[in-house]
């Protein structure tokens, strides 16, 4: 007769229902724990620290000294913030839509190409691989007044007074937009993938209903790729709000005084402050003047503006896709 397997030292015990439910609830958190730890260490902690230091006088040498709202009050008295914010807002309003429109049109055209499609895609994508510093240096030399090949070609075509490009306050920011348009290959590839993912059945059904090319694009293609458009707009705005390298290099090289080993040029914003962006002023405050308390104020404001723009864009795109 077999003995029942209950009791005894070698008997395995079934966990209680309460312990089993607890394990099921904790299992997902165990898997996401590394990600949560990384976010806490590299995002939450620096953000909370920035908010704290924005209420202090801090220069990395002496211990932070609590000054209350003094740094925040100075924010509304700082003329450089107004000038830098205007330049950055101009770039956001002009550069982001220009890049999106240029990349979308290029993607639509390349999708119509039947022969050597991969070759054309590669050629249009290659500029996006150029390092920002090298690309900016090349553009400043190409658009150099008097001796640059672009102005030389314009003069040969009969243009008597070609633009001064990076040396003219009226043309400096448009020149940065031209530079950004040259490197739309990364955004173009994203749009190509989104366009290829639009179901062909939707276009066929719209064509059978009598929709023309524009109507199919407006009512079929755009709603289908709206999440990708939202992604491009949000990342474009955030990236432009942090626009630093190209503006710094273009100003330094165009002025003839390249940034030295100290990393901070006296010509940031050349010419006449037209390329002086918000991140440049933040950088100067923190690393030239070592007023890190006020620099943290600028950083917190930049974070709040970026998050606000992201939320507003997401709401607009949800209304568009309804």
mmCIF file of N, CA and C in Angstrom, residues 38-151:
data_model
loop_
_atom_site.group_PDB
_atom_site.id
_atom_site.type_symbol
_atom_site.label_atom_id
_atom_site.label_comp_id
_atom_site.label_asym_id
_atom_site.label_seq_id
_atom_site.Cartn_x
_atom_site.Cartn_y
_atom_site.Cartn_z
ATOM 1 N N UNK A 38 17.859 53.353 -13.273
ATOM 2 C CA UNK A 38 18.561 54.255 -14.186
ATOM 3 C C UNK A 38 17.864 55.597 -14.324
ATOM 4 N N UNK A 39 16.532 55.586 -14.423
ATOM 5 C CA UNK A 39 15.787 56.843 -14.506
ATOM 6 C C UNK A 39 15.950 57.665 -13.240
ATOM 7 N N UNK A 40 15.902 56.988 -12.103
ATOM 8 C CA UNK A 40 16.049 57.711 -10.836
ATOM 9 C C UNK A 40 17.432 58.329 -10.706
ATOM 10 N N UNK A 41 18.457 57.593 -11.153
ATOM 11 C CA UNK A 41 19.836 58.058 -10.984
ATOM 12 C C UNK A 41 20.213 59.137 -11.993
ATOM 13 N N UNK A 42 19.776 58.972 -13.256
ATOM 14 C CA UNK A 42 20.241 59.865 -14.322
ATOM 15 C C UNK A 42 19.203 60.882 -14.773
ATOM 16 N N UNK A 43 17.976 60.825 -14.267
ATOM 17 C CA UNK A 43 16.964 61.802 -14.648
ATOM 18 C C UNK A 43 16.343 62.484 -13.436
ATOM 19 N N UNK A 44 15.774 61.692 -12.531
ATOM 20 C CA UNK A 44 15.065 62.278 -11.399
ATOM 21 C C UNK A 44 16.028 63.003 -10.461
ATOM 22 N N UNK A 45 17.126 62.338 -10.095
ATOM 23 C CA UNK A 45 18.077 62.965 -9.172
ATOM 24 C C UNK A 45 18.700 64.244 -9.749
ATOM 25 N N UNK A 46 19.190 64.243 -11.010
ATOM 26 C CA UNK A 46 19.713 65.501 -11.546
ATOM 27 C C UNK A 46 18.656 66.603 -11.626
ATOM 28 N N UNK A 47 17.403 66.225 -11.948
ATOM 29 C CA UNK A 47 16.358 67.245 -12.039
ATOM 30 C C UNK A 47 16.055 67.848 -10.677
ATOM 31 N N UNK A 48 15.925 66.999 -9.680
ATOM 32 C CA UNK A 48 15.671 67.503 -8.322
ATOM 33 C C UNK A 48 16.854 68.341 -7.843
ATOM 34 N N UNK A 49 18.067 67.913 -8.163
ATOM 35 C CA UNK A 49 19.252 68.684 -7.770
ATOM 36 C C UNK A 49 19.274 70.045 -8.452
ATOM 37 N N UNK A 50 18.893 70.087 -9.733
ATOM 38 C CA UNK A 50 18.863 71.358 -10.457
ATOM 39 C C UNK A 50 17.864 72.317 -9.823
ATOM 40 N N UNK A 51 16.705 71.796 -9.439
ATOM 41 C CA UNK A 51 15.710 72.648 -8.784
ATOM 42 C C UNK A 51 16.257 73.175 -7.467
ATOM 43 N N UNK A 52 16.909 72.313 -6.698
ATOM 44 C CA UNK A 52 17.472 72.759 -5.415
ATOM 45 C C UNK A 52 18.555 73.813 -5.629
ATOM 46 N N UNK A 53 19.499 73.544 -6.530
ATOM 47 C CA UNK A 53 20.608 74.478 -6.736
ATOM 48 C C UNK A 53 20.133 75.803 -7.333
ATOM 49 N N UNK A 54 18.955 75.817 -7.962
ATOM 50 C CA UNK A 54 18.454 77.075 -8.521
ATOM 51 C C UNK A 54 18.101 78.075 -7.424
ATOM 52 N N UNK A 55 17.973 77.621 -6.195
ATOM 53 C CA UNK A 55 17.693 78.518 -5.065
ATOM 54 C C UNK A 55 18.946 78.810 -4.253
ATOM 55 N N UNK A 56 20.115 78.526 -4.817
ATOM 56 C CA UNK A 56 21.366 78.712 -4.082
ATOM 57 C C UNK A 56 22.348 79.549 -4.887
ATOM 58 N N UNK A 57 23.356 80.046 -4.181
ATOM 59 C CA UNK A 57 24.531 80.646 -4.822
ATOM 60 C C UNK A 57 25.593 79.564 -4.830
ATOM 61 N N UNK A 58 26.039 79.182 -6.042
ATOM 62 C CA UNK A 58 26.841 77.956 -6.178
ATOM 63 C C UNK A 58 27.859 78.155 -7.277
ATOM 64 N N UNK A 59 29.123 77.820 -7.012
ATOM 65 C CA UNK A 59 30.173 77.994 -8.026
ATOM 66 C C UNK A 59 31.117 76.790 -8.119
ATOM 67 N N UNK A 60 30.739 75.648 -7.570
ATOM 68 C CA UNK A 60 31.505 74.407 -7.595
ATOM 69 C C UNK A 60 32.722 74.412 -6.675
ATOM 70 N N UNK A 61 33.058 75.554 -6.135
ATOM 71 C CA UNK A 61 34.216 75.633 -5.234
ATOM 72 C C UNK A 61 33.742 75.740 -3.786
ATOM 73 N N UNK A 62 32.847 76.676 -3.556
ATOM 74 C CA UNK A 62 32.305 76.848 -2.224
ATOM 75 C C UNK A 62 31.007 76.070 -2.082
ATOM 76 N N UNK A 63 30.645 75.788 -0.850
ATOM 77 C CA UNK A 63 29.394 75.074 -0.597
ATOM 78 C C UNK A 63 28.212 75.936 -1.025
ATOM 79 N N UNK A 64 27.144 75.312 -1.544
ATOM 80 C CA UNK A 64 25.968 76.087 -1.958
ATOM 81 C C UNK A 64 25.405 76.899 -0.799
ATOM 82 N N UNK A 65 25.037 78.133 -1.106
ATOM 83 C CA UNK A 65 24.456 79.037 -0.095
ATOM 84 C C UNK A 65 23.025 79.362 -0.505
ATOM 85 N N UNK A 66 22.100 79.122 0.377
ATOM 86 C CA UNK A 66 20.678 79.327 0.077
ATOM 87 C C UNK A 66 20.397 80.824 -0.074
ATOM 88 N N UNK A 67 19.818 81.199 -1.226
ATOM 89 C CA UNK A 67 19.494 82.608 -1.485
ATOM 90 C C UNK A 67 18.022 82.791 -1.814
ATOM 91 N N UNK A 68 17.241 81.752 -1.686
ATOM 92 C CA UNK A 68 15.808 81.878 -1.927
ATOM 93 C C UNK A 68 15.486 82.120 -3.390
ATOM 94 N N UNK A 69 14.674 83.128 -3.651
ATOM 95 C CA UNK A 69 14.193 83.411 -5.003
ATOM 96 C C UNK A 69 15.047 84.439 -5.742
ATOM 97 N N UNK A 70 16.233 84.760 -5.232
ATOM 98 C CA UNK A 70 17.060 85.790 -5.868
ATOM 99 C C UNK A 70 17.406 85.425 -7.310
ATOM 100 N N UNK A 71 17.796 84.177 -7.540
ATOM 101 C CA UNK A 71 18.144 83.763 -8.911
ATOM 102 C C UNK A 71 16.936 83.846 -9.832
ATOM 103 N N UNK A 72 15.777 83.472 -9.324
ATOM 104 C CA UNK A 72 14.567 83.495 -10.155
ATOM 105 C C UNK A 72 14.127 84.927 -10.440
ATOM 106 N N UNK A 73 14.332 85.828 -9.497
ATOM 107 C CA UNK A 73 14.005 87.235 -9.763
ATOM 108 C C UNK A 73 14.902 87.810 -10.844
ATOM 109 N N UNK A 74 16.175 87.428 -10.816
ATOM 110 C CA UNK A 74 17.102 87.952 -11.824
ATOM 111 C C UNK A 74 16.752 87.466 -13.225
ATOM 112 N N UNK A 75 16.093 86.307 -13.301
ATOM 113 C CA UNK A 75 15.687 85.779 -14.605
ATOM 114 C C UNK A 75 14.838 86.784 -15.365
ATOM 115 N N UNK A 76 13.972 87.523 -14.661
ATOM 116 C CA UNK A 76 13.076 88.483 -15.313
ATOM 117 C C UNK A 76 13.751 89.829 -15.557
ATOM 118 N N UNK A 77 14.988 89.977 -15.110
ATOM 119 C CA UNK A 77 15.747 91.206 -15.344
ATOM 120 C C UNK A 77 16.884 90.994 -16.332
ATOM 121 N N UNK A 78 17.055 89.773 -16.806
ATOM 122 C CA UNK A 78 18.203 89.418 -17.649
ATOM 123 C C UNK A 78 17.859 89.666 -19.117
ATOM 124 N N UNK A 79 18.471 90.688 -19.709
ATOM 125 C CA UNK A 79 18.219 90.998 -21.121
ATOM 126 C C UNK A 79 18.762 89.914 -22.044
ATOM 127 N N UNK A 80 19.826 89.251 -21.622
ATOM 128 C CA UNK A 80 20.395 88.197 -22.461
ATOM 129 C C UNK A 80 19.428 87.018 -22.627
ATOM 130 N N UNK A 81 18.630 86.743 -21.611
ATOM 131 C CA UNK A 81 17.649 85.672 -21.708
ATOM 132 C C UNK A 81 16.618 86.002 -22.778
ATOM 133 N N UNK A 82 16.163 87.248 -22.809
ATOM 134 C CA UNK A 82 15.160 87.656 -23.802
ATOM 135 C C UNK A 82 15.727 87.519 -25.211
ATOM 136 N N UNK A 83 16.942 87.999 -25.413
ATOM 137 C CA UNK A 83 17.547 87.913 -26.743
ATOM 138 C C UNK A 83 17.771 86.466 -27.155
ATOM 139 N N UNK A 84 18.296 85.649 -26.235
ATOM 140 C CA UNK A 84 18.549 84.251 -26.562
ATOM 141 C C UNK A 84 17.246 83.498 -26.798
ATOM 142 N N UNK A 85 16.214 83.792 -26.004
ATOM 143 C CA UNK A 85 14.930 83.110 -26.178
ATOM 144 C C UNK A 85 14.300 83.477 -27.524
ATOM 145 N N UNK A 86 14.417 84.709 -27.951
ATOM 146 C CA UNK A 86 13.869 85.117 -29.255
ATOM 147 C C UNK A 86 14.572 84.372 -30.389
ATOM 148 N N UNK A 87 15.890 84.299 -30.327
ATOM 149 C CA UNK A 87 16.625 83.574 -31.377
ATOM 150 C C UNK A 87 16.250 82.098 -31.398
ATOM 151 N N UNK A 88 16.143 81.495 -30.219
ATOM 152 C CA UNK A 88 15.793 80.076 -30.154
ATOM 153 C C UNK A 88 14.371 79.845 -30.644
ATOM 154 N N UNK A 89 13.446 80.721 -30.273
ATOM 155 C CA UNK A 89 12.055 80.589 -30.735
ATOM 156 C C UNK A 89 11.986 80.727 -32.252
ATOM 157 N N UNK A 90 12.774 81.629 -32.816
ATOM 158 C CA UNK A 90 12.801 81.777 -34.281
ATOM 159 C C UNK A 90 13.248 80.476 -34.931
ATOM 160 N N UNK A 91 14.271 79.864 -34.392
ATOM 161 C CA UNK A 91 14.758 78.597 -34.949
ATOM 162 C C UNK A 91 13.712 77.493 -34.818
ATOM 163 N N UNK A 92 13.000 77.459 -33.686
ATOM 164 C CA UNK A 92 11.964 76.441 -33.503
ATOM 165 C C UNK A 92 10.842 76.627 -34.522
ATOM 166 N N UNK A 93 10.407 77.864 -34.702
ATOM 167 C CA UNK A 93 9.274 78.145 -35.592
ATOM 168 C C UNK A 93 9.636 77.907 -37.047
ATOM 169 N N UNK A 94 10.867 78.182 -37.439
ATOM 170 C CA UNK A 94 11.261 78.082 -38.846
ATOM 171 C C UNK A 94 11.953 76.756 -39.142
ATOM 172 N N UNK A 95 12.912 76.379 -38.325
ATOM 173 C CA UNK A 95 13.741 75.220 -38.650
ATOM 174 C C UNK A 95 12.983 73.902 -38.542
ATOM 175 N N UNK A 96 12.214 73.724 -37.489
ATOM 176 C CA UNK A 96 11.520 72.441 -37.292
ATOM 177 C C UNK A 96 10.523 72.166 -38.407
ATOM 178 N N UNK A 97 9.597 73.100 -38.743
ATOM 179 C CA UNK A 97 8.695 72.828 -39.879
ATOM 180 C C UNK A 97 9.426 72.661 -41.201
ATOM 181 N N UNK A 98 10.502 73.437 -41.410
ATOM 182 C CA UNK A 98 11.245 73.326 -42.671
ATOM 183 C C UNK A 98 11.871 71.948 -42.814
ATOM 184 N N UNK A 99 12.460 71.451 -41.742
ATOM 185 C CA UNK A 99 13.055 70.106 -41.792
ATOM 186 C C UNK A 99 11.997 69.030 -42.015
ATOM 187 N N UNK A 100 10.879 69.147 -41.312
ATOM 188 C CA UNK A 100 9.827 68.148 -41.472
ATOM 189 C C UNK A 100 9.253 68.168 -42.883
ATOM 190 N N UNK A 101 8.974 69.365 -43.397
ATOM 191 C CA UNK A 101 8.413 69.466 -44.742
ATOM 192 C C UNK A 101 9.401 68.977 -45.787
ATOM 193 N N UNK A 102 10.665 69.379 -45.662
ATOM 194 C CA UNK A 102 11.678 68.934 -46.613
ATOM 195 C C UNK A 102 11.875 67.426 -46.583
ATOM 196 N N UNK A 103 11.920 66.858 -45.373
ATOM 197 C CA UNK A 103 12.107 65.410 -45.262
ATOM 198 C C UNK A 103 10.903 64.649 -45.795
ATOM 199 N N UNK A 104 9.685 65.155 -45.539
ATOM 200 C CA UNK A 104 8.477 64.474 -46.021
ATOM 201 C C UNK A 104 8.386 64.531 -47.541
ATOM 202 N N UNK A 105 8.660 65.689 -48.129
ATOM 203 C CA UNK A 105 8.617 65.803 -49.592
ATOM 204 C C UNK A 105 9.679 64.909 -50.243
ATOM 205 N N UNK A 106 10.865 64.885 -49.651
ATOM 206 C CA UNK A 106 11.921 64.026 -50.194
ATOM 207 C C UNK A 106 11.535 62.560 -50.100
ATOM 208 N N UNK A 107 10.933 62.165 -48.974
ATOM 209 C CA UNK A 107 10.497 60.775 -48.823
ATOM 210 C C UNK A 107 9.418 60.417 -49.834
ATOM 211 N N UNK A 108 8.474 61.334 -50.067
ATOM 212 C CA UNK A 108 7.420 61.079 -51.051
ATOM 213 C C UNK A 108 7.999 60.929 -52.453
ATOM 214 N N UNK A 109 8.968 61.773 -52.789
ATOM 215 C CA UNK A 109 9.588 61.691 -54.116
ATOM 216 C C UNK A 109 10.379 60.398 -54.280
ATOM 217 N N UNK A 110 11.138 60.034 -53.269
ATOM 218 C CA UNK A 110 11.951 58.819 -53.378
ATOM 219 C C UNK A 110 11.089 57.563 -53.421
ATOM 220 N N UNK A 111 9.917 57.619 -52.822
ATOM 221 C CA UNK A 111 9.026 56.462 -52.901
ATOM 222 C C UNK A 111 8.454 56.275 -54.302
ATOM 223 N N UNK A 112 8.510 57.335 -55.122
ATOM 224 C CA UNK A 112 8.025 57.229 -56.502
ATOM 225 C C UNK A 112 9.101 56.737 -57.465
ATOM 226 N N UNK A 113 10.354 56.746 -56.992
ATOM 227 C CA UNK A 113 11.458 56.315 -57.854
ATOM 228 C C UNK A 113 11.414 54.798 -58.010
ATOM 229 N N UNK A 114 11.577 54.327 -59.243
ATOM 230 C CA UNK A 114 11.532 52.888 -59.507
ATOM 231 C C UNK A 114 12.920 52.289 -59.677
ATOM 232 N N UNK A 115 13.820 53.041 -60.270
ATOM 233 C CA UNK A 115 15.167 52.523 -60.530
ATOM 234 C C UNK A 115 16.164 53.182 -59.581
ATOM 235 N N UNK A 116 17.106 52.391 -59.119
ATOM 236 C CA UNK A 116 18.196 52.875 -58.253
ATOM 237 C C UNK A 116 17.651 53.595 -57.022
ATOM 238 N N UNK A 117 16.539 53.088 -56.496
ATOM 239 C CA UNK A 117 15.941 53.730 -55.321
ATOM 240 C C UNK A 117 16.899 53.705 -54.134
ATOM 241 N N UNK A 118 17.575 52.575 -53.928
ATOM 242 C CA UNK A 118 18.510 52.483 -52.809
ATOM 243 C C UNK A 118 19.675 53.445 -52.930
ATOM 244 N N UNK A 119 20.124 53.676 -54.170
ATOM 245 C CA UNK A 119 21.241 54.608 -54.382
ATOM 246 C C UNK A 119 20.834 56.020 -53.994
ATOM 247 N N UNK A 120 19.655 56.446 -54.429
ATOM 248 C CA UNK A 120 19.191 57.796 -54.117
ATOM 249 C C UNK A 120 18.962 57.969 -52.619
ATOM 250 N N UNK A 121 18.405 56.943 -51.993
ATOM 251 C CA UNK A 121 18.202 57.035 -50.552
ATOM 252 C C UNK A 121 19.534 57.172 -49.822
ATOM 253 N N UNK A 122 20.529 56.441 -50.262
ATOM 254 C CA UNK A 122 21.847 56.531 -49.636
ATOM 255 C C UNK A 122 22.445 57.919 -49.818
ATOM 256 N N UNK A 123 22.325 58.472 -51.021
ATOM 257 C CA UNK A 123 22.889 59.794 -51.297
ATOM 258 C C UNK A 123 22.225 60.872 -50.448
ATOM 259 N N UNK A 124 20.914 60.781 -50.281
ATOM 260 C CA UNK A 124 20.219 61.774 -49.476
ATOM 261 C C UNK A 124 20.471 61.580 -47.976
ATOM 262 N N UNK A 125 20.788 60.352 -47.589
ATOM 263 C CA UNK A 125 21.006 60.080 -46.170
ATOM 264 C C UNK A 125 22.428 60.412 -45.725
ATOM 265 N N UNK A 126 23.390 60.336 -46.608
ATOM 266 C CA UNK A 126 24.796 60.511 -46.235
ATOM 267 C C UNK A 126 25.088 61.817 -45.493
ATOM 268 N N UNK A 127 24.511 62.976 -45.883
ATOM 269 C CA UNK A 127 24.827 64.200 -45.126
ATOM 270 C C UNK A 127 24.468 64.124 -43.652
ATOM 271 N N UNK A 128 23.466 63.313 -43.307
ATOM 272 C CA UNK A 128 23.080 63.205 -41.900
ATOM 273 C C UNK A 128 24.161 62.524 -41.063
ATOM 274 N N UNK A 129 25.090 61.817 -41.720
ATOM 275 C CA UNK A 129 26.162 61.136 -41.001
ATOM 276 C C UNK A 129 27.335 62.058 -40.688
ATOM 277 N N UNK A 130 27.364 63.236 -41.293
ATOM 278 C CA UNK A 130 28.480 64.158 -41.065
ATOM 279 C C UNK A 130 28.434 64.684 -39.634
ATOM 280 N N UNK A 131 29.561 64.720 -38.934
ATOM 281 C CA UNK A 131 29.581 65.291 -37.578
ATOM 282 C C UNK A 131 29.147 66.747 -37.613
ATOM 283 N N UNK A 132 28.401 67.208 -36.618
ATOM 284 C CA UNK A 132 27.899 68.597 -36.642
ATOM 285 C C UNK A 132 28.993 69.646 -36.770
ATOM 286 N N UNK A 133 30.108 69.433 -36.095
ATOM 287 C CA UNK A 133 31.185 70.433 -36.161
ATOM 288 C C UNK A 133 31.765 70.491 -37.568
ATOM 289 N N UNK A 134 32.042 69.315 -38.165
ATOM 290 C CA UNK A 134 32.610 69.291 -39.515
ATOM 291 C C UNK A 134 31.632 69.868 -40.531
ATOM 292 N N UNK A 135 30.362 69.538 -40.410
ATOM 293 C CA UNK A 135 29.358 70.062 -41.343
ATOM 294 C C UNK A 135 29.250 71.575 -41.232
ATOM 295 N N UNK A 136 29.273 72.100 -40.013
ATOM 296 C CA UNK A 136 29.182 73.549 -39.835
ATOM 297 C C UNK A 136 30.408 74.251 -40.399
ATOM 298 N N UNK A 137 31.593 73.695 -40.146
ATOM 299 C CA UNK A 137 32.811 74.273 -40.712
ATOM 300 C C UNK A 137 32.738 74.325 -42.234
ATOM 301 N N UNK A 138 32.281 73.232 -42.836
ATOM 302 C CA UNK A 138 32.184 73.183 -44.288
ATOM 303 C C UNK A 138 31.211 74.226 -44.809
ATOM 304 N N UNK A 139 30.069 74.392 -44.152
ATOM 305 C CA UNK A 139 29.078 75.357 -44.620
ATOM 306 C C UNK A 139 29.567 76.785 -44.462
ATOM 307 N N UNK A 140 30.259 77.085 -43.373
ATOM 308 C CA UNK A 140 30.789 78.435 -43.206
ATOM 309 C C UNK A 140 31.786 78.759 -44.317
ATOM 310 N N UNK A 141 32.611 77.795 -44.691
ATOM 311 C CA UNK A 141 33.571 78.010 -45.775
ATOM 312 C C UNK A 141 32.874 78.107 -47.126
ATOM 313 N N UNK A 142 31.858 77.287 -47.352
ATOM 314 C CA UNK A 142 31.125 77.343 -48.621
ATOM 315 C C UNK A 142 30.392 78.665 -48.786
ATOM 316 N N UNK A 143 29.866 79.195 -47.682
ATOM 317 C CA UNK A 143 29.080 80.434 -47.739
ATOM 318 C C UNK A 143 29.907 81.663 -47.355
ATOM 319 N N UNK A 144 31.199 81.527 -47.328
ATOM 320 C CA UNK A 144 32.047 82.660 -46.949
ATOM 321 C C UNK A 144 31.923 83.785 -47.968
ATOM 322 N N UNK A 145 31.638 85.004 -47.510
ATOM 323 C CA UNK A 145 31.498 86.117 -48.457
ATOM 324 C C UNK A 145 32.805 86.383 -49.203
ATOM 325 N N UNK A 146 32.679 86.687 -50.464
ATOM 326 C CA UNK A 146 33.840 87.057 -51.270
ATOM 327 C C UNK A 146 34.556 85.885 -51.877
ATOM 328 N N UNK A 147 34.989 84.927 -51.070
ATOM 329 C CA UNK A 147 35.794 83.831 -51.595
ATOM 330 C C UNK A 147 35.075 82.488 -51.586
ATOM 331 N N UNK A 148 33.904 82.405 -50.966
ATOM 332 C CA UNK A 148 33.183 81.143 -50.911
ATOM 333 C C UNK A 148 32.641 80.742 -52.275
ATOM 334 N N UNK A 149 32.601 79.452 -52.575
ATOM 335 C CA UNK A 149 32.127 79.009 -53.890
ATOM 336 C C UNK A 149 30.664 79.359 -54.158
ATOM 337 N N UNK A 150 29.839 79.439 -53.137
ATOM 338 C CA UNK A 150 28.425 79.767 -53.353
ATOM 339 C C UNK A 150 28.281 81.195 -53.852
ATOM 340 N N UNK A 151 28.903 82.145 -53.177
ATOM 341 C CA UNK A 151 28.821 83.535 -53.622
ATOM 342 C C UNK A 151 29.554 83.762 -54.939
#
